[in-house]
mmCIF file of C-alpha atoms and ligand atoms in Angstrom:
data_model
loop_
_atom_site.group_PDB
_atom_site.id
_atom_site.type_symbol
_atom_site.label_atom_id
_atom_site.label_comp_id
_atom_site.label_asym_id
_atom_site.label_seq_id
_atom_site.Cartn_x
_atom_site.Cartn_y
_atom_site.Cartn_z
ATOM 1 C CA UNK A 1 76.980 61.527 -6.965
ATOM 2 C CA UNK A 2 75.736 61.945 -10.443
ATOM 3 C CA UNK A 3 76.580 63.068 -13.887
ATOM 4 C CA UNK A 4 73.062 64.010 -14.860
ATOM 5 C CA UNK A 5 70.279 65.177 -12.590
ATOM 6 C CA UNK A 6 67.280 62.973 -12.947
ATOM 7 C CA UNK A 7 64.964 61.251 -10.549
ATOM 8 C CA UNK A 8 66.415 60.871 -7.109
ATOM 9 C CA UNK A 9 66.269 63.672 -4.582
ATOM 10 C CA UNK A 10 68.703 65.444 -2.350
ATOM 11 C CA UNK A 11 68.156 63.203 0.639
ATOM 12 C CA UNK A 12 69.368 60.200 -1.353
ATOM 13 C CA UNK A 13 72.447 62.008 -2.321
ATOM 14 C CA UNK A 14 73.226 63.034 1.225
ATOM 15 C CA UNK A 15 72.855 59.446 2.414
ATOM 16 C CA UNK A 16 75.203 58.186 -0.246
ATOM 17 C CA UNK A 17 77.867 60.730 0.401
ATOM 18 C CA UNK A 18 77.725 60.612 4.168
ATOM 19 C CA UNK A 19 78.686 56.986 4.368
ATOM 20 C CA UNK A 20 81.634 57.180 2.022
ATOM 21 C CA UNK A 21 85.244 57.769 2.799
ATOM 22 C CA UNK A 22 87.313 59.859 0.373
ATOM 23 C CA UNK A 23 88.897 56.846 -1.310
ATOM 24 C CA UNK A 24 85.536 55.281 -2.004
ATOM 25 C CA UNK A 25 84.139 58.549 -3.304
ATOM 26 C CA UNK A 26 87.085 58.821 -5.622
ATOM 27 C CA UNK A 27 86.463 55.346 -7.007
ATOM 28 C CA UNK A 28 82.781 56.093 -7.542
ATOM 29 C CA UNK A 29 83.624 59.310 -9.359
ATOM 30 C CA UNK A 30 85.965 57.343 -11.598
ATOM 31 C CA UNK A 31 83.114 54.982 -12.430
ATOM 32 C CA UNK A 32 81.112 57.968 -13.598
ATOM 33 C CA UNK A 33 83.997 59.549 -15.475
ATOM 34 C CA UNK A 34 84.721 56.323 -17.305
ATOM 35 C CA UNK A 35 81.118 55.851 -18.298
ATOM 36 C CA UNK A 36 80.524 52.655 -16.335
ATOM 37 C CA UNK A 37 77.563 54.377 -14.719
ATOM 38 C CA UNK A 38 76.009 57.812 -15.210
ATOM 39 C CA UNK A 39 74.618 58.323 -11.743
ATOM 40 C CA UNK A 40 74.666 56.651 -8.398
ATOM 41 C CA UNK A 41 71.474 56.717 -6.383
ATOM 42 C CA UNK A 42 70.532 55.657 -2.893
ATOM 43 C CA UNK A 43 71.309 52.514 -1.020
ATOM 44 C CA UNK A 44 69.513 49.322 -1.924
ATOM 45 C CA UNK A 45 70.890 47.770 1.223
ATOM 46 C CA UNK A 46 73.095 48.706 4.116
ATOM 47 C CA UNK A 47 74.661 45.613 5.607
ATOM 48 C CA UNK A 48 77.231 44.724 8.182
ATOM 49 C CA UNK A 49 79.903 44.083 5.606
ATOM 50 C CA UNK A 50 78.815 46.046 2.585
ATOM 51 C CA UNK A 51 76.465 48.658 1.220
ATOM 52 C CA UNK A 52 74.776 48.128 -2.104
ATOM 53 C CA UNK A 53 73.821 51.130 -4.246
ATOM 54 C CA UNK A 54 71.603 51.442 -7.249
ATOM 55 C CA UNK A 55 73.214 53.102 -10.254
ATOM 56 C CA UNK A 56 72.091 53.909 -13.783
ATOM 57 C CA UNK A 57 73.921 54.147 -17.050
ATOM 58 C CA UNK A 58 72.332 56.247 -19.762
ATOM 59 C CA UNK A 59 73.839 54.941 -22.956
ATOM 60 C CA UNK A 60 75.036 57.738 -25.201
ATOM 61 C CA UNK A 61 75.181 57.792 -28.988
ATOM 62 C CA UNK A 62 71.595 56.930 -29.620
ATOM 63 C CA UNK A 63 70.705 57.148 -33.283
ATOM 64 C CA UNK A 64 67.808 59.425 -32.454
ATOM 65 C CA UNK A 65 65.234 56.902 -33.629
ATOM 66 C CA UNK A 66 64.448 55.669 -30.144
ATOM 67 C CA UNK A 67 65.288 56.721 -26.626
ATOM 68 C CA UNK A 68 68.084 54.485 -25.371
ATOM 69 C CA UNK A 69 66.950 52.479 -22.379
ATOM 70 C CA UNK A 70 68.743 53.229 -19.131
ATOM 71 C CA UNK A 71 70.799 50.319 -17.853
ATOM 72 C CA UNK A 72 70.503 49.627 -14.147
ATOM 73 C CA UNK A 73 73.490 48.514 -12.161
ATOM 74 C CA UNK A 74 74.265 47.543 -8.598
ATOM 75 C CA UNK A 75 77.404 48.720 -6.848
ATOM 76 C CA UNK A 76 78.549 46.769 -3.835
ATOM 77 C CA UNK A 77 80.886 48.755 -1.619
ATOM 78 C CA UNK A 78 82.625 46.619 0.974
ATOM 79 C CA UNK A 79 83.115 48.262 4.311
ATOM 80 C CA UNK A 80 86.666 48.878 5.216
ATOM 81 C CA UNK A 81 86.115 49.394 8.944
ATOM 82 C CA UNK A 82 88.531 47.165 10.728
ATOM 83 C CA UNK A 83 86.351 44.894 12.842
ATOM 84 C CA UNK A 84 83.834 43.896 10.256
ATOM 85 C CA UNK A 85 85.753 41.213 8.476
ATOM 86 C CA UNK A 86 87.467 39.542 11.353
ATOM 87 C CA UNK A 87 85.114 36.625 11.750
ATOM 88 C CA UNK A 88 85.341 35.828 8.085
ATOM 89 C CA UNK A 89 88.844 34.508 8.307
ATOM 90 C CA UNK A 90 87.606 30.995 8.742
ATOM 91 C CA UNK A 91 86.372 31.120 5.184
ATOM 92 C CA UNK A 92 89.738 32.132 3.798
ATOM 93 C CA UNK A 93 91.931 29.758 5.737
ATOM 94 C CA UNK A 94 92.054 26.654 3.671
ATOM 95 C CA UNK A 95 90.815 28.285 0.502
ATOM 96 C CA UNK A 96 93.583 27.110 -1.741
ATOM 97 C CA UNK A 97 93.151 29.891 -4.253
ATOM 98 C CA UNK A 98 93.957 32.449 -1.625
ATOM 99 C CA UNK A 99 96.423 30.835 0.679
ATOM 100 C CA UNK A 100 99.571 32.328 -0.750
ATOM 101 C CA UNK A 101 98.330 35.867 -0.829
ATOM 102 C CA UNK A 102 96.356 35.890 2.402
ATOM 103 C CA UNK A 103 97.392 39.253 3.828
ATOM 104 C CA UNK A 104 96.789 38.796 7.511
ATOM 105 C CA UNK A 105 98.255 42.099 8.504
ATOM 106 C CA UNK A 106 96.847 44.221 5.796
ATOM 107 C CA UNK A 107 93.229 44.923 6.410
ATOM 108 C CA UNK A 108 92.486 46.885 3.278
ATOM 109 C CA UNK A 109 94.014 44.153 1.202
ATOM 110 C CA UNK A 110 91.821 41.691 3.056
ATOM 111 C CA UNK A 111 88.690 43.603 2.109
ATOM 112 C CA UNK A 112 89.860 43.852 -1.487
ATOM 113 C CA UNK A 113 90.281 40.120 -1.397
ATOM 114 C CA UNK A 114 86.628 39.616 -0.444
ATOM 115 C CA UNK A 115 85.530 41.832 -3.274
ATOM 116 C CA UNK A 116 87.760 39.926 -5.645
ATOM 117 C CA UNK A 117 86.434 36.617 -4.401
ATOM 118 C CA UNK A 118 82.904 37.805 -5.012
ATOM 119 C CA UNK A 119 83.824 38.764 -8.565
ATOM 120 C CA UNK A 120 85.485 35.449 -9.337
ATOM 121 C CA UNK A 121 82.714 33.416 -7.752
ATOM 122 C CA UNK A 122 79.983 35.351 -9.562
ATOM 123 C CA UNK A 123 81.797 34.661 -12.826
ATOM 124 C CA UNK A 124 81.809 30.967 -12.054
ATOM 125 C CA UNK A 125 78.107 30.987 -11.257
ATOM 126 C CA UNK A 126 77.314 32.764 -14.498
ATOM 127 C CA UNK A 127 79.542 30.357 -16.430
ATOM 128 C CA UNK A 128 77.680 27.450 -14.834
ATOM 129 C CA UNK A 129 74.305 28.875 -15.837
ATOM 130 C CA UNK A 130 73.126 29.837 -12.357
ATOM 131 C CA UNK A 131 71.057 33.041 -12.283
ATOM 132 C CA UNK A 132 73.319 35.570 -10.550
ATOM 133 C CA UNK A 133 74.400 39.185 -11.013
ATOM 134 C CA UNK A 134 76.923 39.575 -13.786
ATOM 135 C CA UNK A 135 80.055 41.299 -12.501
ATOM 136 C CA UNK A 136 81.014 44.281 -14.626
ATOM 137 C CA UNK A 137 83.940 45.910 -12.931
ATOM 138 C CA UNK A 138 85.987 45.671 -9.794
ATOM 139 C CA UNK A 139 88.072 48.489 -8.422
ATOM 140 C CA UNK A 140 89.585 47.937 -5.021
ATOM 141 C CA UNK A 141 86.671 47.237 -2.633
ATOM 142 C CA UNK A 142 84.005 48.422 -5.060
ATOM 143 C CA UNK A 143 82.222 45.902 -7.277
ATOM 144 C CA UNK A 144 79.900 46.927 -10.100
ATOM 145 C CA UNK A 145 77.471 44.269 -11.276
ATOM 146 C CA UNK A 146 74.265 43.898 -13.194
ATOM 147 C CA UNK A 147 71.160 44.914 -11.317
ATOM 148 C CA UNK A 148 68.617 42.258 -10.413
ATOM 149 C CA UNK A 149 65.350 44.129 -10.612
ATOM 150 C CA UNK A 150 62.857 45.642 -12.979
ATOM 151 C CA UNK A 151 63.372 48.153 -15.769
ATOM 152 C CA UNK A 152 62.306 51.022 -13.529
ATOM 153 C CA UNK A 153 65.128 50.335 -11.144
ATOM 154 C CA UNK A 154 63.207 48.544 -8.396
ATOM 155 C CA UNK A 155 65.422 45.891 -6.872
ATOM 156 C CA UNK A 156 64.125 42.337 -6.732
ATOM 157 C CA UNK A 157 62.949 41.260 -3.285
ATOM 158 C CA UNK A 158 64.899 38.764 -1.242
ATOM 159 C CA UNK A 159 63.188 35.393 -1.121
ATOM 160 C CA UNK A 160 62.529 36.135 2.539
ATOM 161 C CA UNK A 161 60.531 39.243 1.652
ATOM 162 C CA UNK A 162 58.575 38.008 -1.344
ATOM 163 C CA UNK A 163 54.882 38.719 -1.054
ATOM 164 C CA UNK A 164 53.544 36.007 -3.349
ATOM 165 C CA UNK A 165 50.083 37.482 -3.542
ATOM 166 C CA UNK A 166 51.319 40.869 -4.696
ATOM 167 C CA UNK A 167 53.611 39.161 -7.219
ATOM 168 C CA UNK A 168 50.396 37.969 -8.790
ATOM 169 C CA UNK A 169 51.225 34.318 -8.135
ATOM 170 C CA UNK A 170 48.064 32.307 -7.815
ATOM 171 C CA UNK A 171 49.303 28.811 -7.184
ATOM 172 C CA UNK A 172 51.921 29.610 -4.580
ATOM 173 C CA UNK A 173 52.443 25.951 -3.721
ATOM 174 C CA UNK A 174 53.339 24.976 -7.278
ATOM 175 C CA UNK A 175 55.628 27.955 -7.689
ATOM 176 C CA UNK A 176 57.437 27.282 -4.436
ATOM 177 C CA UNK A 177 57.941 23.628 -5.337
ATOM 178 C CA UNK A 178 59.412 24.589 -8.704
ATOM 179 C CA UNK A 179 61.743 27.098 -7.028
ATOM 180 C CA UNK A 180 62.750 24.452 -4.514
ATOM 181 C CA UNK A 181 63.699 22.022 -7.279
ATOM 182 C CA UNK A 182 65.515 24.746 -9.219
ATOM 183 C CA UNK A 183 67.429 25.878 -6.192
ATOM 184 C CA UNK A 184 68.832 22.455 -5.399
ATOM 185 C CA UNK A 185 69.782 22.119 -9.034
ATOM 186 C CA UNK A 186 71.711 25.376 -8.684
ATOM 187 C CA UNK A 187 73.419 24.023 -5.586
ATOM 188 C CA UNK A 188 74.428 20.964 -7.559
ATOM 189 C CA UNK A 189 75.773 23.130 -10.411
ATOM 190 C CA UNK A 190 77.708 25.112 -7.829
ATOM 191 C CA UNK A 191 79.230 21.915 -6.499
ATOM 192 C CA UNK A 192 79.636 19.915 -9.671
ATOM 193 C CA UNK A 193 80.493 22.609 -12.229
ATOM 194 C CA UNK A 194 81.635 25.674 -10.313
ATOM 195 C CA UNK A 195 83.399 23.575 -7.641
ATOM 196 C CA UNK A 196 82.029 25.909 -4.995
ATOM 197 C CA UNK A 197 79.886 25.856 -1.902
ATOM 198 C CA UNK A 198 77.929 29.060 -1.324
ATOM 199 C CA UNK A 199 78.436 28.886 2.455
ATOM 200 C CA UNK A 200 75.823 31.514 3.303
ATOM 201 C CA UNK A 201 72.854 30.265 1.361
ATOM 202 C CA UNK A 202 69.441 31.158 2.728
ATOM 203 C CA UNK A 203 66.322 33.156 1.902
ATOM 204 C CA UNK A 204 68.402 36.261 2.699
ATOM 205 C CA UNK A 205 70.850 35.723 -0.147
ATOM 206 C CA UNK A 206 68.399 34.730 -2.840
ATOM 207 C CA UNK A 207 66.492 37.278 -4.885
ATOM 208 C CA UNK A 208 63.233 36.506 -6.649
ATOM 209 C CA UNK A 209 63.013 38.035 -10.079
ATOM 210 C CA UNK A 210 61.570 37.061 -13.435
ATOM 211 C CA UNK A 211 60.099 33.892 -11.966
ATOM 212 C CA UNK A 212 63.503 32.664 -10.845
ATOM 213 C CA UNK A 213 65.734 32.662 -7.802
ATOM 214 C CA UNK A 214 68.970 34.594 -8.205
ATOM 215 C CA UNK A 215 71.952 33.641 -6.135
ATOM 216 C CA UNK A 216 73.838 36.573 -4.605
ATOM 217 C CA UNK A 217 76.424 37.333 -1.934
ATOM 218 C CA UNK A 218 79.165 34.853 -2.789
ATOM 219 C CA UNK A 219 82.234 36.573 -1.379
ATOM 220 C CA UNK A 220 82.456 33.968 1.388
ATOM 221 C CA UNK A 221 81.837 30.987 -0.891
ATOM 222 C CA UNK A 222 84.499 28.324 -0.659
ATOM 223 C CA UNK A 223 86.159 25.898 -3.003
ATOM 224 C CA UNK A 224 84.910 22.322 -2.760
ATOM 225 C CA UNK A 225 88.333 21.294 -1.429
ATOM 226 C CA UNK A 226 88.136 23.753 1.455
ATOM 227 C CA UNK A 227 88.408 21.727 4.681
ATOM 228 C CA UNK A 228 84.933 22.764 5.755
ATOM 229 C CA UNK A 229 83.175 22.747 2.403
ATOM 230 C CA UNK A 230 80.966 19.770 3.251
ATOM 231 C CA UNK A 231 80.062 21.293 6.576
ATOM 232 C CA UNK A 232 79.090 24.559 4.849
ATOM 233 C CA UNK A 233 77.144 22.622 2.248
ATOM 234 C CA UNK A 234 75.247 20.819 4.971
ATOM 235 C CA UNK A 235 74.325 24.169 6.552
ATOM 236 C CA UNK A 236 73.280 25.641 3.205
ATOM 237 C CA UNK A 237 70.958 22.713 2.585
ATOM 238 C CA UNK A 238 69.557 22.994 6.081
ATOM 239 C CA UNK A 239 68.791 26.705 5.690
ATOM 240 C CA UNK A 240 66.998 26.464 2.393
ATOM 241 C CA UNK A 241 65.180 23.248 3.259
ATOM 242 C CA UNK A 242 63.905 24.932 6.376
ATOM 243 C CA UNK A 243 62.621 27.924 4.397
ATOM 244 C CA UNK A 244 60.653 25.749 2.005
ATOM 245 C CA UNK A 245 59.396 23.534 4.798
ATOM 246 C CA UNK A 246 58.074 26.527 6.672
ATOM 247 C CA UNK A 247 56.306 27.562 3.503
ATOM 248 C CA UNK A 248 54.509 24.291 3.092
ATOM 249 C CA UNK A 249 56.647 22.563 0.463
ATOM 250 C CA UNK A 250 57.110 18.805 0.758
ATOM 251 C CA UNK A 251 60.895 18.634 1.046
ATOM 252 C CA UNK A 252 63.445 15.870 0.695
ATOM 253 C CA UNK A 253 65.627 15.179 3.684
ATOM 254 C CA UNK A 254 68.836 17.172 3.843
ATOM 255 C CA UNK A 255 70.751 13.929 3.888
ATOM 256 C CA UNK A 256 69.191 12.754 0.645
ATOM 257 C CA UNK A 257 69.802 16.077 -1.085
ATOM 258 C CA UNK A 258 73.350 16.228 0.222
ATOM 259 C CA UNK A 259 74.119 12.846 -1.276
ATOM 260 C CA UNK A 260 72.515 13.792 -4.540
ATOM 261 C CA UNK A 261 74.361 17.134 -4.776
ATOM 262 C CA UNK A 262 77.763 15.591 -4.097
ATOM 263 C CA UNK A 263 77.341 12.491 -6.241
ATOM 264 C CA UNK A 264 80.428 12.436 -8.468
ATOM 265 C CA UNK A 265 79.807 12.863 -12.161
ATOM 266 C CA UNK A 266 76.127 13.714 -11.759
ATOM 267 C CA UNK A 267 74.378 15.657 -14.480
ATOM 268 C CA UNK A 268 74.161 19.453 -14.298
ATOM 269 C CA UNK A 269 71.467 19.830 -16.955
ATOM 270 C CA UNK A 270 68.416 21.504 -15.450
ATOM 271 C CA UNK A 271 65.819 19.128 -16.949
ATOM 272 C CA UNK A 272 67.766 16.021 -16.073
ATOM 273 C CA UNK A 273 68.362 17.263 -12.532
ATOM 274 C CA UNK A 274 64.667 17.925 -12.098
ATOM 275 C CA UNK A 275 63.906 14.353 -13.176
ATOM 276 C CA UNK A 276 66.474 13.031 -10.747
ATOM 277 C CA UNK A 277 65.002 15.023 -7.893
ATOM 278 C CA UNK A 278 61.537 13.711 -8.765
ATOM 279 C CA UNK A 279 63.028 10.230 -8.674
ATOM 280 C CA UNK A 280 64.396 10.967 -5.213
ATOM 281 C CA UNK A 281 60.885 11.795 -4.050
ATOM 282 C CA UNK A 282 59.668 8.513 -5.531
ATOM 283 C CA UNK A 283 62.361 6.523 -3.758
ATOM 284 C CA UNK A 284 61.528 8.231 -0.508
ATOM 285 C CA UNK A 285 57.818 7.557 -0.894
ATOM 286 C CA UNK A 286 58.461 3.911 -1.668
ATOM 287 C CA UNK A 287 60.595 3.583 1.456
ATOM 288 C CA UNK A 288 57.979 5.330 3.533
ATOM 289 C CA UNK A 289 55.352 2.938 2.308
ATOM 290 C CA UNK A 290 57.453 0.013 3.455
ATOM 291 C CA UNK A 291 58.014 1.780 6.755
ATOM 292 C CA UNK A 292 61.748 1.979 6.101
ATOM 293 C CA UNK A 293 62.099 5.712 6.125
ATOM 294 C CA UNK A 294 65.336 6.430 7.971
ATOM 295 C CA UNK A 295 65.727 10.036 6.962
ATOM 296 C CA UNK A 296 66.111 11.630 10.312
ATOM 297 C CA UNK A 297 68.050 14.814 9.651
ATOM 298 C CA UNK A 298 68.516 15.472 13.355
ATOM 299 C CA UNK A 299 70.476 12.259 13.627
ATOM 300 C CA UNK A 300 72.284 12.810 10.352
ATOM 301 C CA UNK A 301 73.464 16.294 11.310
ATOM 302 C CA UNK A 302 75.037 14.867 14.437
ATOM 303 C CA UNK A 303 76.690 12.026 12.613
ATOM 304 C CA UNK A 304 78.087 14.301 9.994
ATOM 305 C CA UNK A 305 81.564 13.146 9.095
ATOM 306 C CA UNK A 306 84.471 15.487 8.544
ATOM 307 C CA UNK A 307 85.937 14.994 5.097
ATOM 308 C CA UNK A 308 89.481 14.848 6.321
ATOM 309 C CA UNK A 309 91.502 15.301 9.441
ATOM 310 C CA UNK A 310 92.034 18.990 8.865
ATOM 311 C CA UNK A 311 88.583 19.306 10.334
ATOM 312 C CA UNK A 312 89.685 17.756 13.531
ATOM 313 C CA UNK A 313 90.330 20.504 15.980
ATOM 314 C CA UNK A 314 93.377 19.122 17.691
ATOM 315 C CA UNK A 315 94.416 15.613 16.847
ATOM 316 C CA UNK A 316 96.651 15.070 19.837
ATOM 317 C CA UNK A 317 94.185 16.349 22.346
ATOM 318 C CA UNK A 318 91.401 14.351 20.760
ATOM 319 C CA UNK A 319 93.497 11.194 20.741
ATOM 320 C CA UNK A 320 94.191 11.693 24.419
ATOM 321 C CA UNK A 321 90.510 12.088 25.147
ATOM 322 C CA UNK A 322 89.739 8.862 23.378
ATOM 323 C CA UNK A 323 92.583 7.181 25.238
ATOM 324 C CA UNK A 324 90.880 8.160 28.474
ATOM 325 C CA UNK A 325 87.668 6.605 27.320
ATOM 326 C CA UNK A 326 86.159 10.030 26.693
ATOM 327 C CA UNK A 327 85.655 11.689 23.368
ATOM 328 C CA UNK A 328 81.963 11.047 22.970
ATOM 329 C CA UNK A 329 81.618 14.681 21.949
ATOM 330 C CA UNK A 330 84.081 14.392 19.093
ATOM 331 C CA UNK A 331 82.856 14.904 15.600
ATOM 332 C CA UNK A 332 84.131 11.520 14.386
ATOM 333 C CA UNK A 333 82.886 9.526 17.349
ATOM 334 C CA UNK A 334 80.730 7.268 15.191
ATOM 335 C CA UNK A 335 83.784 5.963 13.458
ATOM 336 C CA UNK A 336 85.462 5.137 16.714
ATOM 337 C CA UNK A 337 82.546 2.955 17.619
ATOM 338 C CA UNK A 338 82.174 0.793 14.565
ATOM 339 C CA UNK A 339 85.345 0.983 12.520
ATOM 340 C CA UNK A 340 88.482 1.384 14.558
ATOM 341 C CA UNK A 341 90.715 -0.031 11.842
ATOM 342 C CA UNK A 342 89.444 1.759 8.814
ATOM 343 C CA UNK A 343 90.587 5.271 9.626
ATOM 344 C CA UNK A 344 88.351 8.151 8.723
ATOM 345 C CA UNK A 345 86.480 7.281 5.552
ATOM 346 C CA UNK A 346 86.027 10.079 3.106
ATOM 347 C CA UNK A 347 82.498 10.675 2.020
ATOM 348 C CA UNK A 348 81.712 10.480 -1.649
ATOM 349 C CA UNK A 349 84.252 11.072 -4.289
ATOM 350 C CA UNK A 350 86.230 13.857 -2.721
ATOM 351 C CA UNK A 351 88.910 11.555 -1.581
ATOM 352 C CA UNK A 352 92.189 12.936 -2.843
ATOM 353 C CA UNK A 353 93.181 13.942 0.658
ATOM 354 C CA UNK A 354 93.604 10.892 2.823
ATOM 355 C CA UNK A 355 93.662 10.961 6.586
ATOM 356 C CA UNK A 356 97.415 10.578 6.788
ATOM 357 C CA UNK A 357 98.073 13.646 4.652
ATOM 358 C CA UNK A 358 95.618 15.578 6.736
ATOM 359 C CA UNK A 359 97.416 14.629 9.882
ATOM 360 C CA UNK A 360 100.660 16.122 8.688
ATOM 361 C CA UNK A 361 99.014 19.376 7.780
ATOM 362 C CA UNK A 362 96.876 19.608 10.807
ATOM 363 C CA UNK A 363 98.823 21.921 13.048
ATOM 364 C CA UNK A 364 99.330 24.359 10.190
ATOM 365 C CA UNK A 365 95.853 24.834 8.872
ATOM 366 C CA UNK A 366 93.454 22.746 10.844
ATOM 367 C CA UNK A 367 93.182 24.568 14.098
ATOM 368 C CA UNK A 368 90.985 27.504 13.330
ATOM 369 C CA UNK A 369 87.386 27.304 14.323
HETATM 370 P P1 ADP G 1 75.563 41.609 2.329
HETATM 371 O O1 ADP G 1 74.534 40.600 2.773
HETATM 372 O O2 ADP G 1 76.951 41.144 2.565
HETATM 373 O O3 ADP G 1 75.299 42.968 2.874
HETATM 374 P P2 ADP G 1 74.544 41.148 -0.352
HETATM 375 O O4 ADP G 1 75.388 40.798 -1.522
HETATM 376 O O5 ADP G 1 73.688 40.060 0.212
HETATM 377 O O6 ADP G 1 75.471 41.791 0.755
HETATM 378 O O7 ADP G 1 73.630 42.355 -0.773
HETATM 379 C C1 ADP G 1 72.782 42.984 0.147
HETATM 380 C C2 ADP G 1 71.426 43.288 -0.484
HETATM 381 O O8 ADP G 1 71.590 44.156 -1.590
HETATM 382 C C3 ADP G 1 70.730 42.064 -1.030
HETATM 383 O O9 ADP G 1 69.937 41.440 -0.075
HETATM 384 C C4 ADP G 1 69.889 42.635 -2.145
HETATM 385 O O10 ADP G 1 68.676 43.120 -1.617
HETATM 386 C C5 ADP G 1 70.706 43.806 -2.636
HETATM 387 N N1 ADP G 1 71.506 43.437 -3.811
HETATM 388 C C6 ADP G 1 72.754 42.925 -3.826
HETATM 389 N N2 ADP G 1 73.187 42.724 -5.078
HETATM 390 C C7 ADP G 1 72.176 43.115 -5.887
HETATM 391 C C8 ADP G 1 72.003 43.166 -7.314
HETATM 392 N N3 ADP G 1 72.966 42.771 -8.150
HETATM 393 N N4 ADP G 1 70.829 43.631 -7.791
HETATM 394 C C9 ADP G 1 69.855 44.046 -6.959
HETATM 395 N N5 ADP G 1 69.959 44.028 -5.624
HETATM 396 C C10 ADP G 1 71.100 43.573 -5.077
HETATM 397 MG MG1 MG G 2 73.614 39.058 2.002
#
């Protein structure tokens, strides 16, 4: 699909066209006709849920003095095959922006919804100052965004695939530590400013470009008041901590970072956040010296507390279990042991929804999992 013939070969073109249904082809042709892009090249990525294509816009109306630089773009085409999106429903249920319009029966509308979510979430990331692709246009299940990659149209590698030596990075350790600190600052901006949890954060959904990590793939990201947002946040922190650990970076415990990220009213200025993270290392080291290091993430993951009762799978069944002296497998078992009176405490600052409200809602929204 192209307006002008430059660069890419026939094979590319065949690949692009093969995979596309008539509706999608029509939308892509519209993009060309409206001058959003001039040509659409091969796939940057073929995924389970979407394909991403590289496209170029050749700006017209140059004054003749200098060749206008081509502008590279990425086009994410969500797959509309029926089975693909089924398991994503857990992300939508409880997302309060989408509850009213959640079109259970209408699959195409569902896919459009994911594309729209990606657009809105990318906008929030950009507004918060997190490096991310800038969304340019959305039409149905097709999202055009800025291209993260070099001026010759090479896409940036995923963090997972970065070959530090060939990037010309000499002190890999220092670079990785800086990226680690930056990344957790982004996570805190996501939480504190964008009011979002990425919910699929890992070395697969981070690109390395221009010395920075770029956050991508945010169609499944959830609002901070989503019933599982803290659980998703915990998983995000686990994934990225594990990547940096495996690559030799001295990491803070997930528990410590979690508490720092969700601290109400914390700063979202990059420099200040970096200082705070350094301070967290200092606190940890001081504790270690005294032999009081209690940062066992294994234990913490198991103790992890649901933020409200919507996270409880089935209140009645669970209550019965406890009544029978069972229930040791329940997610809130720790509370049963040491605070029978206090109800389920809400971790840090997100406490608008008390346990009693949750209980009333629970058979409506709380039983997916
Ligand atoms: P999914 O994982 O759902 O297939 P992603 O949004 O993660 O979709 O995109 C898949 C891949 O496409 C990414 O890993 C990345 O390599 C590439 N990609 C996505 N968006 C861009 C972009 N804006 N610029 C460059 N490459 C991109
Ligand atoms: Mg991805």
